[in-house]
Short mmCIF file of C-alpha atoms in Angstrom, two decimals:
data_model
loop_
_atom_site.label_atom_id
_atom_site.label_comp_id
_atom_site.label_asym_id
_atom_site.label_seq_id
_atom_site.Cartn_x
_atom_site.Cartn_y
_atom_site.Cartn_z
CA UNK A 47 0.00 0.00 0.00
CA UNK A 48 1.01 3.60 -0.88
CA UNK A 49 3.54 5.45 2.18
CA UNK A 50 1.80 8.56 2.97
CA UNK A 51 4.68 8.85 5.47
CA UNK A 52 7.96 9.04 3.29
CA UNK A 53 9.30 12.01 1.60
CA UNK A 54 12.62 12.47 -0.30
CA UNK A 55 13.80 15.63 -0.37
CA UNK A 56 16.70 17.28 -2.60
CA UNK A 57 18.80 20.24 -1.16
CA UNK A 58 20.66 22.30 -4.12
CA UNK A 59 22.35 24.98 -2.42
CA UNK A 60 23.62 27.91 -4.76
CA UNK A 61 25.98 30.87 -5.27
CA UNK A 62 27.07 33.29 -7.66
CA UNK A 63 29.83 32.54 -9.75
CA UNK A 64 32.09 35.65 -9.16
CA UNK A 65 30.19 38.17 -6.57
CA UNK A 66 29.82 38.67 -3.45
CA UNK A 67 32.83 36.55 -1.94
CA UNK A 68 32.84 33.17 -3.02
CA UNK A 69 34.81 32.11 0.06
CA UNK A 70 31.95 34.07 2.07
CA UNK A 71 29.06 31.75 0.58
CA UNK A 72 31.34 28.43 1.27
CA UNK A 73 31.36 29.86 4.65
CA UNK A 74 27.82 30.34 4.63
CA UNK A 75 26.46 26.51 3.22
CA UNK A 76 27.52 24.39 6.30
CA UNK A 77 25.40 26.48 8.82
CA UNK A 78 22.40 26.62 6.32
CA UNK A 79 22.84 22.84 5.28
CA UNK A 80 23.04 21.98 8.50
CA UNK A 81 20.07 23.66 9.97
CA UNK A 82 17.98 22.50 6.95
CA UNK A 83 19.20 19.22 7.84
CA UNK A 84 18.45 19.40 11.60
CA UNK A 85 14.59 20.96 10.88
CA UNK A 86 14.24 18.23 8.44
CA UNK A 87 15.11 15.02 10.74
CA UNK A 88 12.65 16.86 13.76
CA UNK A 89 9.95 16.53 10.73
CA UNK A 90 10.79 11.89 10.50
CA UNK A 91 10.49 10.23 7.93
CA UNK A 92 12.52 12.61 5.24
CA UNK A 93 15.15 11.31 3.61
CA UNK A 94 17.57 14.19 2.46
CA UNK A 95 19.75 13.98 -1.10
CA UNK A 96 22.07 16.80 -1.43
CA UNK A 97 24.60 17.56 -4.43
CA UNK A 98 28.09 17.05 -2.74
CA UNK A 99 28.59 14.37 -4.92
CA UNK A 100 28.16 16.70 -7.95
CA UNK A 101 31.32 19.16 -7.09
CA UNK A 102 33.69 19.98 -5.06
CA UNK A 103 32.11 22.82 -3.43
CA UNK A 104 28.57 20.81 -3.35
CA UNK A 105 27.01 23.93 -4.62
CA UNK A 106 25.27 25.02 -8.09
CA UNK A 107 26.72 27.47 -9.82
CA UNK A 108 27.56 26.12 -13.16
CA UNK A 109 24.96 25.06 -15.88
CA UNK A 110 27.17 22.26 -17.04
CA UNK A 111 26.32 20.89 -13.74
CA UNK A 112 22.52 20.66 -14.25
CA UNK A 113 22.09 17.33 -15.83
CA UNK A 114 24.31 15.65 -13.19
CA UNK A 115 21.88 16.85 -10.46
CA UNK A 116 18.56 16.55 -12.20
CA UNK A 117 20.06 12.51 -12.71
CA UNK A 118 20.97 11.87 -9.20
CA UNK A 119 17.68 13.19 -7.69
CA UNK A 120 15.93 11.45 -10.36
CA UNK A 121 17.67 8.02 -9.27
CA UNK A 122 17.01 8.67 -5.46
CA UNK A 123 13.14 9.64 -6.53
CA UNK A 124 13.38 12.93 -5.24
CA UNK A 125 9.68 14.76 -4.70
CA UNK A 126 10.35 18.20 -3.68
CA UNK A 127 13.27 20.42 -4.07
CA UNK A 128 14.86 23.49 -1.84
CA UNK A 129 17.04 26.34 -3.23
CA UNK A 130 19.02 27.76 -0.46
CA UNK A 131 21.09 30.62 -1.38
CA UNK A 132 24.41 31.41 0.05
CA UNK A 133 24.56 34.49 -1.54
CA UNK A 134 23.27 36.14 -4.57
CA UNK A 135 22.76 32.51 -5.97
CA UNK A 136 22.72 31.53 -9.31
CA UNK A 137 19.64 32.08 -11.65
CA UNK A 138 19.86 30.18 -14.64
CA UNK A 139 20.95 26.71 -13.33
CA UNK A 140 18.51 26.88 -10.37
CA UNK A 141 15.72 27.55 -13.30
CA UNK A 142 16.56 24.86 -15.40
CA UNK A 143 17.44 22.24 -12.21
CA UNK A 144 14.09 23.29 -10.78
CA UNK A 145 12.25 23.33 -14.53
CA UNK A 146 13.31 19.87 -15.10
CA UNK A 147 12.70 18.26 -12.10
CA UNK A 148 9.19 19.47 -11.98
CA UNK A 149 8.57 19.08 -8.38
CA UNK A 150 7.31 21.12 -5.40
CA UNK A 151 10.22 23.69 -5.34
CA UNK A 152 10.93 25.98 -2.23
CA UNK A 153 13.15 29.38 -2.60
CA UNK A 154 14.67 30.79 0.67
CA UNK A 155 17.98 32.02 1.98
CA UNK A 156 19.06 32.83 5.55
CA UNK A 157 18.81 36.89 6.77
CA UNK A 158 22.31 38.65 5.56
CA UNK A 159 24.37 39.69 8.98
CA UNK A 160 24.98 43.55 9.69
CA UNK A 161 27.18 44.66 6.58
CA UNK A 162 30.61 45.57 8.46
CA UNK A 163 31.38 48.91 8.49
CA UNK A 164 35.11 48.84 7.28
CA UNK A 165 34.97 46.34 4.29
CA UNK A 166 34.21 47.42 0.64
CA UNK A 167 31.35 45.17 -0.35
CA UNK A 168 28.89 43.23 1.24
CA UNK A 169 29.16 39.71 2.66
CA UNK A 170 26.39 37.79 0.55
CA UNK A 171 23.53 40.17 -0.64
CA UNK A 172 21.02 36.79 -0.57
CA UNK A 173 17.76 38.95 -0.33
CA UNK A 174 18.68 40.71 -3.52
CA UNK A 175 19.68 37.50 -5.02
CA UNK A 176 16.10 35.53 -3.99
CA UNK A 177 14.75 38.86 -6.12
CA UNK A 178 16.28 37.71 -9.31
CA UNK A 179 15.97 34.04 -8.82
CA UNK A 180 12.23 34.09 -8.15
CA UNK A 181 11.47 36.24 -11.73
CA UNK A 182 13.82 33.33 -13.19
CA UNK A 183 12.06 30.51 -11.50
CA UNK A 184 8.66 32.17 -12.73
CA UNK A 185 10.00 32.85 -16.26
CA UNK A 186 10.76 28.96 -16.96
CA UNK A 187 7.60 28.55 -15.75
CA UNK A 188 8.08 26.79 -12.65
CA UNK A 189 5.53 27.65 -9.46
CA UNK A 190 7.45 27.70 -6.75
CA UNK A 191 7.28 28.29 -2.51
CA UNK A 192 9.14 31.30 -0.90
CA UNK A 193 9.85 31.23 3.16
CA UNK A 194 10.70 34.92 3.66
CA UNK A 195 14.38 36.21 3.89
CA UNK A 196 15.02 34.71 8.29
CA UNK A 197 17.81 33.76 10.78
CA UNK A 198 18.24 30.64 10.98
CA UNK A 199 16.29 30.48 14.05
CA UNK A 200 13.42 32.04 13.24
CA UNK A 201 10.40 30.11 13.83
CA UNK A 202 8.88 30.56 10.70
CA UNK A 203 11.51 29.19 9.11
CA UNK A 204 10.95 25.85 10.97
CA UNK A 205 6.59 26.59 10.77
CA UNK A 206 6.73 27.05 6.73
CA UNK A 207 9.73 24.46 5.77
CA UNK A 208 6.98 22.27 7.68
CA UNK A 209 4.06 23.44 5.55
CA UNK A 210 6.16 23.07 2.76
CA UNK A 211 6.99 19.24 3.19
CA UNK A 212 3.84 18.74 4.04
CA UNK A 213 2.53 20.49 0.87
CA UNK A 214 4.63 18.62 -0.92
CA UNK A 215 3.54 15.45 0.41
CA UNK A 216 0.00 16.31 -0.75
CA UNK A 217 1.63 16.34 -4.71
CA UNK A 218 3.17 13.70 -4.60
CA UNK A 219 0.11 11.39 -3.11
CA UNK A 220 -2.47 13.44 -5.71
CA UNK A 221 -0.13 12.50 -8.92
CA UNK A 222 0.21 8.67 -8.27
CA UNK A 223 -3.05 8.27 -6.89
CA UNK A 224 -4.90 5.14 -7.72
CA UNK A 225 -8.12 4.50 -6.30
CA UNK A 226 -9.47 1.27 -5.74
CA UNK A 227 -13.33 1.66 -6.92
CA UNK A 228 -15.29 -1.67 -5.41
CA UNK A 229 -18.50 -2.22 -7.37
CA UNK A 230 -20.53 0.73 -8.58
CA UNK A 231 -22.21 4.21 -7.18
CA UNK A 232 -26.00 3.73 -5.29
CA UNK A 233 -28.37 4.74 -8.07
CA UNK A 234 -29.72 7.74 -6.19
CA UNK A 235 -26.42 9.19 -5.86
CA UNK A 236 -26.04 11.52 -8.35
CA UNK A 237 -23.91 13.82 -6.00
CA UNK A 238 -20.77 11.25 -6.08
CA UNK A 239 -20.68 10.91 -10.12
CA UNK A 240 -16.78 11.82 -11.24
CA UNK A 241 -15.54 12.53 -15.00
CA UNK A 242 -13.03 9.44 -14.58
CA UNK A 243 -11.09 9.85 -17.86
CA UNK A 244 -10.46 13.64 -16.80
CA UNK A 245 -9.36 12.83 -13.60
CA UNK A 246 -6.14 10.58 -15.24
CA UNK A 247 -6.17 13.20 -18.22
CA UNK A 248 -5.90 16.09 -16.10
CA UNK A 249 -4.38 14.38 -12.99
CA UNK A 250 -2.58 11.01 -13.78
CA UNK A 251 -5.07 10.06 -11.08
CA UNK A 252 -6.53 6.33 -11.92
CA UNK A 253 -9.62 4.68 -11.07
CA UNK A 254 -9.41 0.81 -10.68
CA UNK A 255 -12.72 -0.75 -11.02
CA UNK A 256 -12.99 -3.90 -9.15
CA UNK A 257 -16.68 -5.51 -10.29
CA UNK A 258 -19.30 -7.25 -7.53
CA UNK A 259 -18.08 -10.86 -8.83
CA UNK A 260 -14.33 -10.26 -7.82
CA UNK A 261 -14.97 -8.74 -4.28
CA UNK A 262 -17.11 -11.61 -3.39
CA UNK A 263 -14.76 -14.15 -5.17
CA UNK A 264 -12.21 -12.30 -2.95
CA UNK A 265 -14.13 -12.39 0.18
CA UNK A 266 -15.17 -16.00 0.09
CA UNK A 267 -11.34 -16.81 -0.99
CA UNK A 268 -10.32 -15.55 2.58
CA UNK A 269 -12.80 -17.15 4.39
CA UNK A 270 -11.88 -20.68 3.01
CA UNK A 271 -8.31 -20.38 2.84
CA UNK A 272 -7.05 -17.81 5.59
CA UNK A 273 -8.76 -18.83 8.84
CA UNK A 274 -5.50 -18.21 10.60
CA UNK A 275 -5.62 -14.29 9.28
CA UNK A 276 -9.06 -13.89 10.07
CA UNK A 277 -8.35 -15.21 13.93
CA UNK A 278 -5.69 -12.98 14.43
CA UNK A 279 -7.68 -9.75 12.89
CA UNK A 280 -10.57 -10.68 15.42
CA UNK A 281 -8.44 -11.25 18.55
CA UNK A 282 -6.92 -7.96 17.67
CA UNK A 283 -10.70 -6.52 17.85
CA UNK A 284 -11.94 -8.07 20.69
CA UNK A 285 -9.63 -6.53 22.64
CA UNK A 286 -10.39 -3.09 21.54
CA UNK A 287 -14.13 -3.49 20.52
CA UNK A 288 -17.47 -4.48 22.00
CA UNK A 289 -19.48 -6.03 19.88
CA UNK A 290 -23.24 -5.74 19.93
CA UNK A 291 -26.46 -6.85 17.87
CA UNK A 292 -24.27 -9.50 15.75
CA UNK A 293 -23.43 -13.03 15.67
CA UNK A 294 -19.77 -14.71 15.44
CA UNK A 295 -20.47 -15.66 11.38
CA UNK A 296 -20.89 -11.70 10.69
CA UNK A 297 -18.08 -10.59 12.80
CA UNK A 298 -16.09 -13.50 11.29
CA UNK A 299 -17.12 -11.97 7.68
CA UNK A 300 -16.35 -8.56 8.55
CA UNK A 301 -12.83 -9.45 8.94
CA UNK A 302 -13.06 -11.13 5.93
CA UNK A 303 -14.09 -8.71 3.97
CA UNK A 304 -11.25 -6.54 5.71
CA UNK A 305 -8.58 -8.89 4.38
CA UNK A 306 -10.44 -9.21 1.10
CA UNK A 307 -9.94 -5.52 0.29
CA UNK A 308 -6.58 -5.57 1.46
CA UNK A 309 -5.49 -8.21 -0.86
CA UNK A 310 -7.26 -6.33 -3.58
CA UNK A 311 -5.54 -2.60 -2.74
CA UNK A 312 -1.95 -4.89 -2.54
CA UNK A 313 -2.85 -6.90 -5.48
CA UNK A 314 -3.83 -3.47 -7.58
CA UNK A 315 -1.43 -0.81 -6.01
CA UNK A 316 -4.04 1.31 -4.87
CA UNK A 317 -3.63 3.71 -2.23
CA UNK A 318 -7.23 4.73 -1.57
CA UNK A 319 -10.61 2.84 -1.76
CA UNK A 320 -13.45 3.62 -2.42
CA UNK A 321 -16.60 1.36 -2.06
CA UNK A 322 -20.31 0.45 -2.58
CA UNK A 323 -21.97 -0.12 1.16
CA UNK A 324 -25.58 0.07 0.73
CA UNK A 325 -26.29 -3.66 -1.04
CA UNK A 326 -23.62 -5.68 -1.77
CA UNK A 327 -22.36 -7.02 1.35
CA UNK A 328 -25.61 -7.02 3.02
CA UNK A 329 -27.05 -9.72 0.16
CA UNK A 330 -24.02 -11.65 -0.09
CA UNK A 331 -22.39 -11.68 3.29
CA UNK A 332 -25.01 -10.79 5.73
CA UNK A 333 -23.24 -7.49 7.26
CA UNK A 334 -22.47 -3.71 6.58
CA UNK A 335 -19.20 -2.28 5.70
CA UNK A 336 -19.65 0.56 8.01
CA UNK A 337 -16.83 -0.31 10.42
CA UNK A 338 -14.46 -2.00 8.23
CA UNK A 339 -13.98 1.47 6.15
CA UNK A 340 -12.83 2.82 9.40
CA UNK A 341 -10.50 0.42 10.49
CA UNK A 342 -8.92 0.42 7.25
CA UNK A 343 -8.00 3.89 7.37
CA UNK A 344 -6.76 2.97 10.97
CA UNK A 345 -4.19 0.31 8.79
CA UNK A 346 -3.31 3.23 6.93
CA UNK A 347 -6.02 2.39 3.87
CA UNK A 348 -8.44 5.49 3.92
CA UNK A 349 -12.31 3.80 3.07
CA UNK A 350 -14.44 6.36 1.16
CA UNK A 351 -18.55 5.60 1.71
CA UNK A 352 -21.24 5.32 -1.07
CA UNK A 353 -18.42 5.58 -3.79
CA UNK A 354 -17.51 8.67 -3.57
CA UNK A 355 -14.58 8.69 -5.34
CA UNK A 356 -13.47 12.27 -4.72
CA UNK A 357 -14.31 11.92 -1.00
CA UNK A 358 -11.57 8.96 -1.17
CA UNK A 359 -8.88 11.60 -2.96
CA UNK A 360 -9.51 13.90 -0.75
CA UNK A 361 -8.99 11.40 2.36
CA UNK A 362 -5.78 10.66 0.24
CA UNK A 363 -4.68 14.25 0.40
CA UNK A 364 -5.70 14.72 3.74
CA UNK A 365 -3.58 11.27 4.93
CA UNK A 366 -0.81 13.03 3.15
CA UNK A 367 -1.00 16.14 4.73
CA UNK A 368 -0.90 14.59 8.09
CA UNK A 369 1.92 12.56 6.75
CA UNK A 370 0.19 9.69 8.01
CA UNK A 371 0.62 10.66 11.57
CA UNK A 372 -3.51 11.73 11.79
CA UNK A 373 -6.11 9.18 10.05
CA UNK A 374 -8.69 11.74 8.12
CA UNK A 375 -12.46 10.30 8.47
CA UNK A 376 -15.22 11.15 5.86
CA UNK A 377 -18.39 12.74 7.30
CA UNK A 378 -21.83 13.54 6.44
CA UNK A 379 -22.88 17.49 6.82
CA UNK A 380 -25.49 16.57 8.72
CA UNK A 381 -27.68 19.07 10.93
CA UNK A 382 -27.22 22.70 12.49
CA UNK A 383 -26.39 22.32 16.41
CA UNK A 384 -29.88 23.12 17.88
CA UNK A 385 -28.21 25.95 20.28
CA UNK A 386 -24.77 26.95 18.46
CA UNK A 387 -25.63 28.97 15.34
CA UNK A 388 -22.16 28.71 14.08
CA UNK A 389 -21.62 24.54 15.01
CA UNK A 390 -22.75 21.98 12.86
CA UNK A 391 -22.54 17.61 13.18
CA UNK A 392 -19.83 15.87 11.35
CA UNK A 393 -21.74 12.08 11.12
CA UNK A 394 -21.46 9.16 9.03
CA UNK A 395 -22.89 5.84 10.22
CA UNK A 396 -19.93 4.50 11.51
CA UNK A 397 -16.89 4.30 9.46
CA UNK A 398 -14.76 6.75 11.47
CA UNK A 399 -11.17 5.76 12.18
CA UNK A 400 -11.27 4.00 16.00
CA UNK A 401 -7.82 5.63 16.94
CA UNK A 402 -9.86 8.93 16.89
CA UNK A 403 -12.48 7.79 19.69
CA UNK A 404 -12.79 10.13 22.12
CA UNK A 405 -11.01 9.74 25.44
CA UNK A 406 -13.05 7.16 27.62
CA UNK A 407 -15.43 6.46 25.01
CA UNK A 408 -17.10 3.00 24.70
CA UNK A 409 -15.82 1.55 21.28
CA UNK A 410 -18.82 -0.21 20.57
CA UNK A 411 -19.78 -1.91 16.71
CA UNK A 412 -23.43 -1.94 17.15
CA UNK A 413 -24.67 -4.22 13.89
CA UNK A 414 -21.62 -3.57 11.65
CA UNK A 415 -21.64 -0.18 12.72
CA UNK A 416 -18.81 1.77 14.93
CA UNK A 417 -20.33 3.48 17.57
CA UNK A 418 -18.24 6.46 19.05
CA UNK A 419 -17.96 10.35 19.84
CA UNK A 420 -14.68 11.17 18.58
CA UNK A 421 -12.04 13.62 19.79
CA UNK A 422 -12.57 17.39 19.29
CA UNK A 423 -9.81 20.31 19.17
CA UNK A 424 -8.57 22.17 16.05
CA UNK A 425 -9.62 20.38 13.05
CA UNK A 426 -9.39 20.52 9.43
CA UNK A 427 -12.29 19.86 6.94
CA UNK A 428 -11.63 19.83 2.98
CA UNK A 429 -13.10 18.38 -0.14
CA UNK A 430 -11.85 17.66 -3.45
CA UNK A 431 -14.83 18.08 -6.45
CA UNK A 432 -15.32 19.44 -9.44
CA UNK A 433 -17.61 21.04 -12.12
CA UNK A 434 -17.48 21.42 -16.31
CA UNK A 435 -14.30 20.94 -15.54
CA UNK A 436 -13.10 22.76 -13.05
CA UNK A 437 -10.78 20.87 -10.23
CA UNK A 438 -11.60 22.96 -7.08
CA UNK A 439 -10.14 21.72 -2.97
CA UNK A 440 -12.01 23.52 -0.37
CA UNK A 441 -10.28 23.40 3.28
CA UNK A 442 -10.44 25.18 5.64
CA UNK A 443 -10.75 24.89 9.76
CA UNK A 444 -12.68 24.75 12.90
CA UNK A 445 -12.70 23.24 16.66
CA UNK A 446 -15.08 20.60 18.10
CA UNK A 447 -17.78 21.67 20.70
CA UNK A 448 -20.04 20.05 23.02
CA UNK A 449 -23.33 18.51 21.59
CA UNK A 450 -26.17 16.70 22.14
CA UNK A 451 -25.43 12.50 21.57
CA UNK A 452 -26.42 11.05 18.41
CA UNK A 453 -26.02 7.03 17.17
CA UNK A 454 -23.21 6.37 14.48
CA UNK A 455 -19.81 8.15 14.50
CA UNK A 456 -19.96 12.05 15.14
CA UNK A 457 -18.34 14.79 16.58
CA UNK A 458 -19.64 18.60 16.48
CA UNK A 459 -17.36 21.39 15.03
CA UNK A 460 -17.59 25.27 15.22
CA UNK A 461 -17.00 27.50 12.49
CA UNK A 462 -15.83 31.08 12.56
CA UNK A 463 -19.48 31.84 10.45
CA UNK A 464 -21.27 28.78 9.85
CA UNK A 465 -23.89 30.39 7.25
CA UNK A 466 -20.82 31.58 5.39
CA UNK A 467 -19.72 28.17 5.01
CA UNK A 468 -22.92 26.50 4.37
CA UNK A 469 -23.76 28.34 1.41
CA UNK A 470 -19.87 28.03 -0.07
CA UNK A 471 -20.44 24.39 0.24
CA UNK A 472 -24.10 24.76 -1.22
CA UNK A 473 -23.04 26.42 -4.47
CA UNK A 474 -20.79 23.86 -4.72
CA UNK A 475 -19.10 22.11 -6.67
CA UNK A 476 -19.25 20.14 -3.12
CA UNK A 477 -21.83 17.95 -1.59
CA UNK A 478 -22.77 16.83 1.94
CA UNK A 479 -19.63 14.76 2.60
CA UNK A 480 -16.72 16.32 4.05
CA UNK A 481 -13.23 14.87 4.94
CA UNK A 482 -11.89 15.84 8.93
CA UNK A 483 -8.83 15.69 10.03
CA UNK A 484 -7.13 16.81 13.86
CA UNK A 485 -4.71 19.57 13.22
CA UNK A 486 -4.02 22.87 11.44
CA UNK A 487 -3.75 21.91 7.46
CA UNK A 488 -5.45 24.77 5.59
CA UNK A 489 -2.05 26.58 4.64
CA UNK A 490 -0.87 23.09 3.52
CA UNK A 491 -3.79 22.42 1.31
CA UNK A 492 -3.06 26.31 0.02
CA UNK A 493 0.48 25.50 -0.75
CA UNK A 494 -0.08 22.42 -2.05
CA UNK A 495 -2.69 23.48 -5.01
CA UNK A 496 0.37 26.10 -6.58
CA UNK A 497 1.10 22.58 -7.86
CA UNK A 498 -1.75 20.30 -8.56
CA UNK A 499 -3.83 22.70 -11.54
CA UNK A 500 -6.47 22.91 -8.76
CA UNK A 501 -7.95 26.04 -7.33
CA UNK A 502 -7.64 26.32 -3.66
CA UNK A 503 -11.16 27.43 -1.95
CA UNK A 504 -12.66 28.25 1.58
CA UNK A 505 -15.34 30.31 2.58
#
């Protein structure tokens, strides 16, 4: 299954060829590299490629040098790329490194020290150089992130380098996205229909139909052949889960089914599923795939409901902008909060993600279904649609409050202006399922769309 944890990152320092001092900007890489470095490792899970190998100095200043560093961050598989400058940098080879590569790319050099009072130039002049090398970045026509001109230690220097990676995470799950699509849409759904040959035109994004015969196939497959997979899946629940309203056989198919679509994401390379819940199951198998979307996601295999196969890319992109750290869960927009004018209830019948259960709260599966408040704070909502062909991803954020109970998986949010939001979502292209997530990602998903042909939206 797809890593929405791992990102490889390439560092390509640069400096001018002749002015300022040369000898300054050597002076100047190992504190920047190093601090890059440092920010990078707090972040996990980055694995850094930087051009030492390339030349002596490890810097780019020469053109000739391009091709050698676009080929070794090709080979390690690099997905973004940062432009420090040691000094005035170098525009042209930056331009054409950054052109070719065709990654997330992120311009920034460290705040130039007071200019000493008896020396004749300047020590690095970086500001002025970031100047010239963002007009060249934008006249190859590469889009591009800028952290302003900092110390070293300035905290938004760690905050945005953050953003950035996870920005950049967010491309790189969106353009090798394959969705696993099991069985077909519920008729009456018109709201979840999706233009799939624009979506791998536009995108690269692909749709992998699996039909009714092969899940079931699948499903009985397991049951027959893999009791020893299915034991250990339910001794894993029953010490997490109380079960209610079911017998053994439907639990025992539930896990089933769990492995099934495992097997079939591994088998296809799919990152993301999404999946018909209404009928097929229910006839075939005598259960509802309510919980087994949510403990998917919990295995790091987001579950989208009713086939809604943007709601599953946009669980993709949220999973990515957590960097897999926080599992997203898809909700319905469901009712106004009878006393809050500005909360509303985020509610789905029970797919939610168990690891976000709220503390103390009975993790119940009431007849295939989890049953669970979940965990409030700062959270994230976005949503990934479209219409005559326009790619839009609303996000933006809001904070769980205290509401009545309700059956199913919920949690209540506050907005800054619900009404506000309501009608953005209403005249659309959205619909009435939304994709959570715990944690501050708006400025991600902003970032993130300089790079994906989508237009970033919020009310």
């Amino acid at each position: 299954m797809y890593d929405y944890r791992k990102i490889t990152v390439g560092i390509a320092p640069t400096r001018r060829d002749f002015f300022p001092s040369p000898v300054n900007a050597r002076a100047n890489k190992g504190p920047i590299m190093a601090r890059l470095r440092e920010l990078l490792e707090q972040m996990g899970d980055v694995e850094i490629v930087d051009i030492d190998s390339i030349n002596e100095e490890g810097l780019l200043v020469e053109t000739s040098d391009v091709p050698a560093v676009v080929r070794l961050f090709r080979e390690r598989g690099v997905d973004a790329l940062i432009l420090p400058h040691t000094n005035f940098g170098q525009e042209e080879p930056i331009g054409k490194l950054a052109k070719a590569l065709g990654v997330p790319t992120l311009l920034w050099g460290p705040r130039d020290e007071r200019p000493p009072a008896d020396a004749p130039n300047r020590q690095a002049d970086i500001q002025c150089g970031l100047f010239a090398s963002s007009r060249a970045l934008q006249r190859y026509g590469v889009p591009f992130t800028y952290i302003e001109n900092c110390h070293l230690d300035a905290p938004v220097l760690a905050e945005e380098l953050d953003r950035f990676i996870r920005a950049a995470s967010v491309v790189k799950a969106f353009r090798s996205l394959r969705v696993l699509q099991l069985s077909t849409r519920p008729r009456q759904f018109l709201s979840v229909k999706v233009n799939e040959s624009e979506l791998m035109e536009k995108f690269g994004i692909e749709v992998i139909p699996v039909e009714s015969a092969e899940i079931i196939r699948q499903v009985k497959q397991v049951l027959e052949n893999d009791p020893a997979r299915i034991d250990q899946l339910l001794e894993e629940w029953r010490q997490t889960f109380r079960f209610e309203q079911m017998k053994d056989e439907a639990i025992r198919n539930m896990a089933a089914l769990e492995l099934a679509i495992v097997d079939l994401a591994t088998k296809y390379e799919c990152g993301v599923v999404s999946g018909e819940c209404w009928q097929l199951f229910q006839a075939n198998f005598g259960i509802r795939p309510c919980f087994v979307w949510g403990d998917l996601g919990d295995r790091g295999l987001p579950t989208a409901c009713e086939n809604d196969i943007h709601g599953a890319i946009s669980q993709a992109l949220m999973l990515a902008a957590t960097r897999g750290r926080t599992m997203p869960f898809l909700a319905d927009l469901t009712i106004r909060h009878p006393d809050n004018d500005n909360a509303e209830l985020l509610w789905h019948c029970g797919p939610f993600p168990s690891s976000l259960a709220k503390e103390g709260a009975d993790k119940a599966i009431i007849g295939c279904h989890g049953a669970w408040e979940i965990k409030g704070g700062d959270i994230t909502l976005c949503r990934f649609d479209a219409a005559n062909g326009q790619y839009m991803l609303f996000a933006d954020e809001c904070r769980g409050t205290d509401g009545p109970p309700t059956d199913g998986n919920y949690v209540w949010v506050e907005t800054d202006d619900w009404v506000r939001w309501e009608k953005k979502l209403i005249y659309g292209p959205y619909i009435h399922h939304i994709i959570g997530a715990h944690g501050h990602y708006r400025g991600v998903f902003e970032e993130a769309c300089r790079y994906m042909d989508v237009t970033h939206d919020h009310p």
